[in-house]
XYZ file of C-alpha atoms in Angstrom:
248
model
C 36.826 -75.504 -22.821
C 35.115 -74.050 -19.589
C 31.363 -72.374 -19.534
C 31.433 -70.275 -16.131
C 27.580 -69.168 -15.304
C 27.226 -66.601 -12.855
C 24.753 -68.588 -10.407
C 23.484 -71.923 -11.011
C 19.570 -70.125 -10.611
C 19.080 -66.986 -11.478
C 16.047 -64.614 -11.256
C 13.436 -64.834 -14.859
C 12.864 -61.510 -14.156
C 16.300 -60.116 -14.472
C 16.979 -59.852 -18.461
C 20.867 -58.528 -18.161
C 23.102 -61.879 -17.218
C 26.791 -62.489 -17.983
C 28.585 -66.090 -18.776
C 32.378 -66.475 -19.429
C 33.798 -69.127 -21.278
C 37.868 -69.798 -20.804
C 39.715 -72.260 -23.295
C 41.174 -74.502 -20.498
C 43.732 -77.873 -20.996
C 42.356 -81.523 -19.432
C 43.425 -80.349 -16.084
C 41.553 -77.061 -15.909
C 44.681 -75.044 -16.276
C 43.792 -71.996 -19.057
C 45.143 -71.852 -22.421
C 46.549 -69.143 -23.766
C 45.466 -68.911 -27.488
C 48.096 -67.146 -29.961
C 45.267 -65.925 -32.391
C 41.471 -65.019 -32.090
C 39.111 -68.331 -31.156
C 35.630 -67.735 -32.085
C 33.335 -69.937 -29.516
C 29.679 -70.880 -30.457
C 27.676 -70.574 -27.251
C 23.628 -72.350 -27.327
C 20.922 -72.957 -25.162
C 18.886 -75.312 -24.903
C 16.099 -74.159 -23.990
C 15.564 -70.687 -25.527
C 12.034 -69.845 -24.560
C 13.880 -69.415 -21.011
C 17.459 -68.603 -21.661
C 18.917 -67.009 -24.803
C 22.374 -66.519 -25.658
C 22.087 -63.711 -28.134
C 25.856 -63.042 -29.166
C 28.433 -65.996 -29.333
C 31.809 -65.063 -27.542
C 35.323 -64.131 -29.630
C 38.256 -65.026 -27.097
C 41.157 -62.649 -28.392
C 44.643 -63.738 -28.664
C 46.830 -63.282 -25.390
C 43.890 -63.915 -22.921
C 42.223 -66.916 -22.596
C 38.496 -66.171 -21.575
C 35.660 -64.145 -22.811
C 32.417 -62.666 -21.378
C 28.752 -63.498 -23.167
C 25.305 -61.854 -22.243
C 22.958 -63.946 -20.469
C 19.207 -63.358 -21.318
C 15.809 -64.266 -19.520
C 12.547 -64.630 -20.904
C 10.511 -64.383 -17.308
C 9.896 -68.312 -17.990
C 10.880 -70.572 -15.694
C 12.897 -73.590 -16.060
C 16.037 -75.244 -16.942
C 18.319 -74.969 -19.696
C 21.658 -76.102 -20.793
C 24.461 -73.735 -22.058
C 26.963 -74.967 -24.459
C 30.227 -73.908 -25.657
C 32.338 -74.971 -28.588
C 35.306 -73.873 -30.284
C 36.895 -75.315 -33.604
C 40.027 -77.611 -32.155
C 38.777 -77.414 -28.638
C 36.756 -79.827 -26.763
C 33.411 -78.416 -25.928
C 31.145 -78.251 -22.406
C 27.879 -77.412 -20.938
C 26.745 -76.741 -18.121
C 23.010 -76.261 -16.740
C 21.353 -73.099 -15.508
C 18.016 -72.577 -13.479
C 15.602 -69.242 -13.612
C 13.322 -68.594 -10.868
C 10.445 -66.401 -10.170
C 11.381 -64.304 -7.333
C 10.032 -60.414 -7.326
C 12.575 -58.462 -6.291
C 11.559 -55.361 -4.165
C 11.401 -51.389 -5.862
C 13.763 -48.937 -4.187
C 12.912 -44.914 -3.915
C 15.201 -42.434 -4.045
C 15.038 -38.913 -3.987
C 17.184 -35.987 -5.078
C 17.216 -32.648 -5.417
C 15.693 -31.348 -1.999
C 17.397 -28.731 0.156
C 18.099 -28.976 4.014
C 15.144 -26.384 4.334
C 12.539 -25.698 1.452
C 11.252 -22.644 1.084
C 6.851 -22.220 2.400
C 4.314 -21.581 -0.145
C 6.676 -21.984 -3.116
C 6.979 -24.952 -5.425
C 10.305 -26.745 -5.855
C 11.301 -29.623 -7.968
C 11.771 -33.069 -6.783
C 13.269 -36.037 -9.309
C 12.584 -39.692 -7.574
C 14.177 -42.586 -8.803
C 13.141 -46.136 -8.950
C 15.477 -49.150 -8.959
C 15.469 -52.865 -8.229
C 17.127 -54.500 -5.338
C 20.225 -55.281 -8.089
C 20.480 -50.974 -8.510
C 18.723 -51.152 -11.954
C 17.176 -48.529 -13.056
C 13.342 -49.129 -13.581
C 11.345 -47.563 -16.265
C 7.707 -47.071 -16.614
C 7.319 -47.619 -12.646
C 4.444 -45.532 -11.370
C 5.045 -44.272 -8.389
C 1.843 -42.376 -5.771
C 2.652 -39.332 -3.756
C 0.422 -39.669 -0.553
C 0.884 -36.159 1.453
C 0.175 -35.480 5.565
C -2.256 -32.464 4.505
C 0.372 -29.654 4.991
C 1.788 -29.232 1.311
C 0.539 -29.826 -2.359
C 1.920 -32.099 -4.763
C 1.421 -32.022 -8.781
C 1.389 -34.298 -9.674
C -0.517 -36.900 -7.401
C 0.706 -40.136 -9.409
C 3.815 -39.941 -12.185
C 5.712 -42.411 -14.325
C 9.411 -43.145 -14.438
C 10.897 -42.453 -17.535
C 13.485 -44.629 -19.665
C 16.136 -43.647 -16.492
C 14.049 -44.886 -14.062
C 13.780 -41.576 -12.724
C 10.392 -38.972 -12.731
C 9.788 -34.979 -11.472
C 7.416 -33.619 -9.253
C 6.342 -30.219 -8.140
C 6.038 -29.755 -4.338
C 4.809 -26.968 -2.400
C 4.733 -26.778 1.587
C 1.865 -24.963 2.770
C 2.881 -25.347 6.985
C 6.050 -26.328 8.581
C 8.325 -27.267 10.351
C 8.349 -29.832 8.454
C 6.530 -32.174 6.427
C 5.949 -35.910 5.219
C 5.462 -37.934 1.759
C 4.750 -41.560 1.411
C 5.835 -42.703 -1.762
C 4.209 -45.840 -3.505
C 6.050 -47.340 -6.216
C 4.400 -50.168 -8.366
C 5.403 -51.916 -11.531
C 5.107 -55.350 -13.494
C 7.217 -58.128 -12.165
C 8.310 -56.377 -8.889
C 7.196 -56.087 -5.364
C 5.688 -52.669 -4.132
C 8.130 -50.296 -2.761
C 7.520 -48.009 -0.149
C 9.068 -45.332 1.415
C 8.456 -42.087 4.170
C 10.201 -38.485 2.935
C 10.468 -35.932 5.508
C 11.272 -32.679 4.639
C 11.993 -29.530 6.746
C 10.261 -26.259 5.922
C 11.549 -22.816 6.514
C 8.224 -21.543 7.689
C 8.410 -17.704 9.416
C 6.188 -18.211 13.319
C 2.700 -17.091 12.765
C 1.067 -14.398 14.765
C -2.520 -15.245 15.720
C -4.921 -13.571 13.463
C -8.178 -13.730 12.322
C -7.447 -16.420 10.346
C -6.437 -18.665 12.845
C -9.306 -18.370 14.477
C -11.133 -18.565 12.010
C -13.292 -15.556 11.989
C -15.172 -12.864 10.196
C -12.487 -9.901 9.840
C -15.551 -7.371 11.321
C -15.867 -9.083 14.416
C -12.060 -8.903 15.166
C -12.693 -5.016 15.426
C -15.355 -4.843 16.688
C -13.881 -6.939 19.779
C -10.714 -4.081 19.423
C -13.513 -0.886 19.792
C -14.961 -3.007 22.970
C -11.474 -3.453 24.252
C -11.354 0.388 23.886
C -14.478 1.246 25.239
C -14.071 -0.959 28.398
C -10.780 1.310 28.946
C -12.491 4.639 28.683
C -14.836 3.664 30.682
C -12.530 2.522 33.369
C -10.927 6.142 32.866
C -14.099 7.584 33.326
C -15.024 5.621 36.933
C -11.552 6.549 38.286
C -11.967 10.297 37.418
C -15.503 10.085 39.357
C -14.354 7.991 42.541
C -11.336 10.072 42.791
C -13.523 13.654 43.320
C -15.491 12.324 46.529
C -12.361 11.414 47.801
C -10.869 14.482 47.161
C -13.844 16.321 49.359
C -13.761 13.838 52.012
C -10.243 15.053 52.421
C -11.179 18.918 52.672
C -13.388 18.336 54.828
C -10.711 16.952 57.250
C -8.453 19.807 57.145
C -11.239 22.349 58.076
């Protein structure tokens, strides 16, 4: 019989391993049983490794696959494998503590989002192995020119949580995401996201004044004009009898 372990270390933190174990002759060539062999698969060493099923080999194939579990302890164990009329083996298996780093991921954003109007956003954590990560807590950090609710959410059992974000200026704007949970390495990430925001005309608002003084600059304008009007009309009647004068 044959134990294959998928690495001889493998991380503490990553609960989901597989083993195979393959009914094999004194020369490593596989046996091909003729009816079901039931295996009995230990560790040594539970409190870092458990083997929580043992592994049926069916008739007509001569391996089978057995889950691999971690603790988050590290240290050495051996895995053995037995069969009734088959000579067993072992083989050893290392777990090491080495935080693997959160990924972000975003979905559900447009190529433009609409201005002042809130739209959904569903961010995803995983591991660097494409697990899904629950209970992560991920921090929404914005550049000032949109409004998030809300500021700090937790991933659900899909590793995945919602948000609510509204742009306030364009063209665009920016996120940093912060993810953080037990066991892992802090991920970060930069969103940009364009904004379909209409050009602004300069108003009051922009510059940031009282509405009353805006007309009352608009009735000086108005008043300069008139009296402009006013000095032409008068300048243009001396002329006028300069020029009689002349003729006579």
């Amino acid at each position: 019989m044959l134990v294959i372990l998928p690495l001889g270390e493998i991380n503490a933190n990553h609960k989901n391993n597989l083993g195979i174990v393959q009914i094999v002759d004194l020369q490593g060539n596989p046996i091909i049983p003729s009816f079901d062999v039931k295996s009995k698969i230990v560790s040594s060493e539970e409190s870092i490794v458990q083997i929580i099923h043992d592994a049926v080999i069916p008739s007509g194939i001569s391996y089978a696959v057995f889950p691999i579990e971690t603790t988050g302890a590290v240290g050495n164990s051996v895995i053995s494998a037995s069969a009734k009329g088959v000579i067993g083996t072992e083989d050893e298996i290392s777990t090491s503590s080495s935080l693997t780093q959160l990924k972000i991921f975003a979905s559900g954003l447009d190529e433009l989002i609409p201005v002042d109007q809130p739209v959904e956003i569903k961010l995803f954590i995983d591991d660097e192995n494409t697990e899904s990560i629950a209970g992560a807590l991920i921090k929404i950090e914005t550049d000032g020119n949109s409004l998030v609710d809300p500021g700090i959410v937790r991933t659900g059992p899909d590793g995945s949580a919602v948000i609510r974000l509204t742009a306030t200026n364009g063209p665009s704007i920016s996120l940093n995401l912060i993810a953080t949970a037990d066991g892992y390495s802090e991920g970060k990430d930069t969103l940009t996201i364009n904004v379909d925001a209409p050009d602004k005309t300069l108003s009051a608002v922009d510059l940031q004044l009282p509405e009353w003084i805006v007309y009352v600059i608009i009735a000086a304008i108005l008043l300069i004009g008139v009296l402009v009007i006013l000095f032409l009309k008068k300048s243009k009647a001396p002329l006028e009898e300069e020029w009689e004068e002349e003729e006579i």
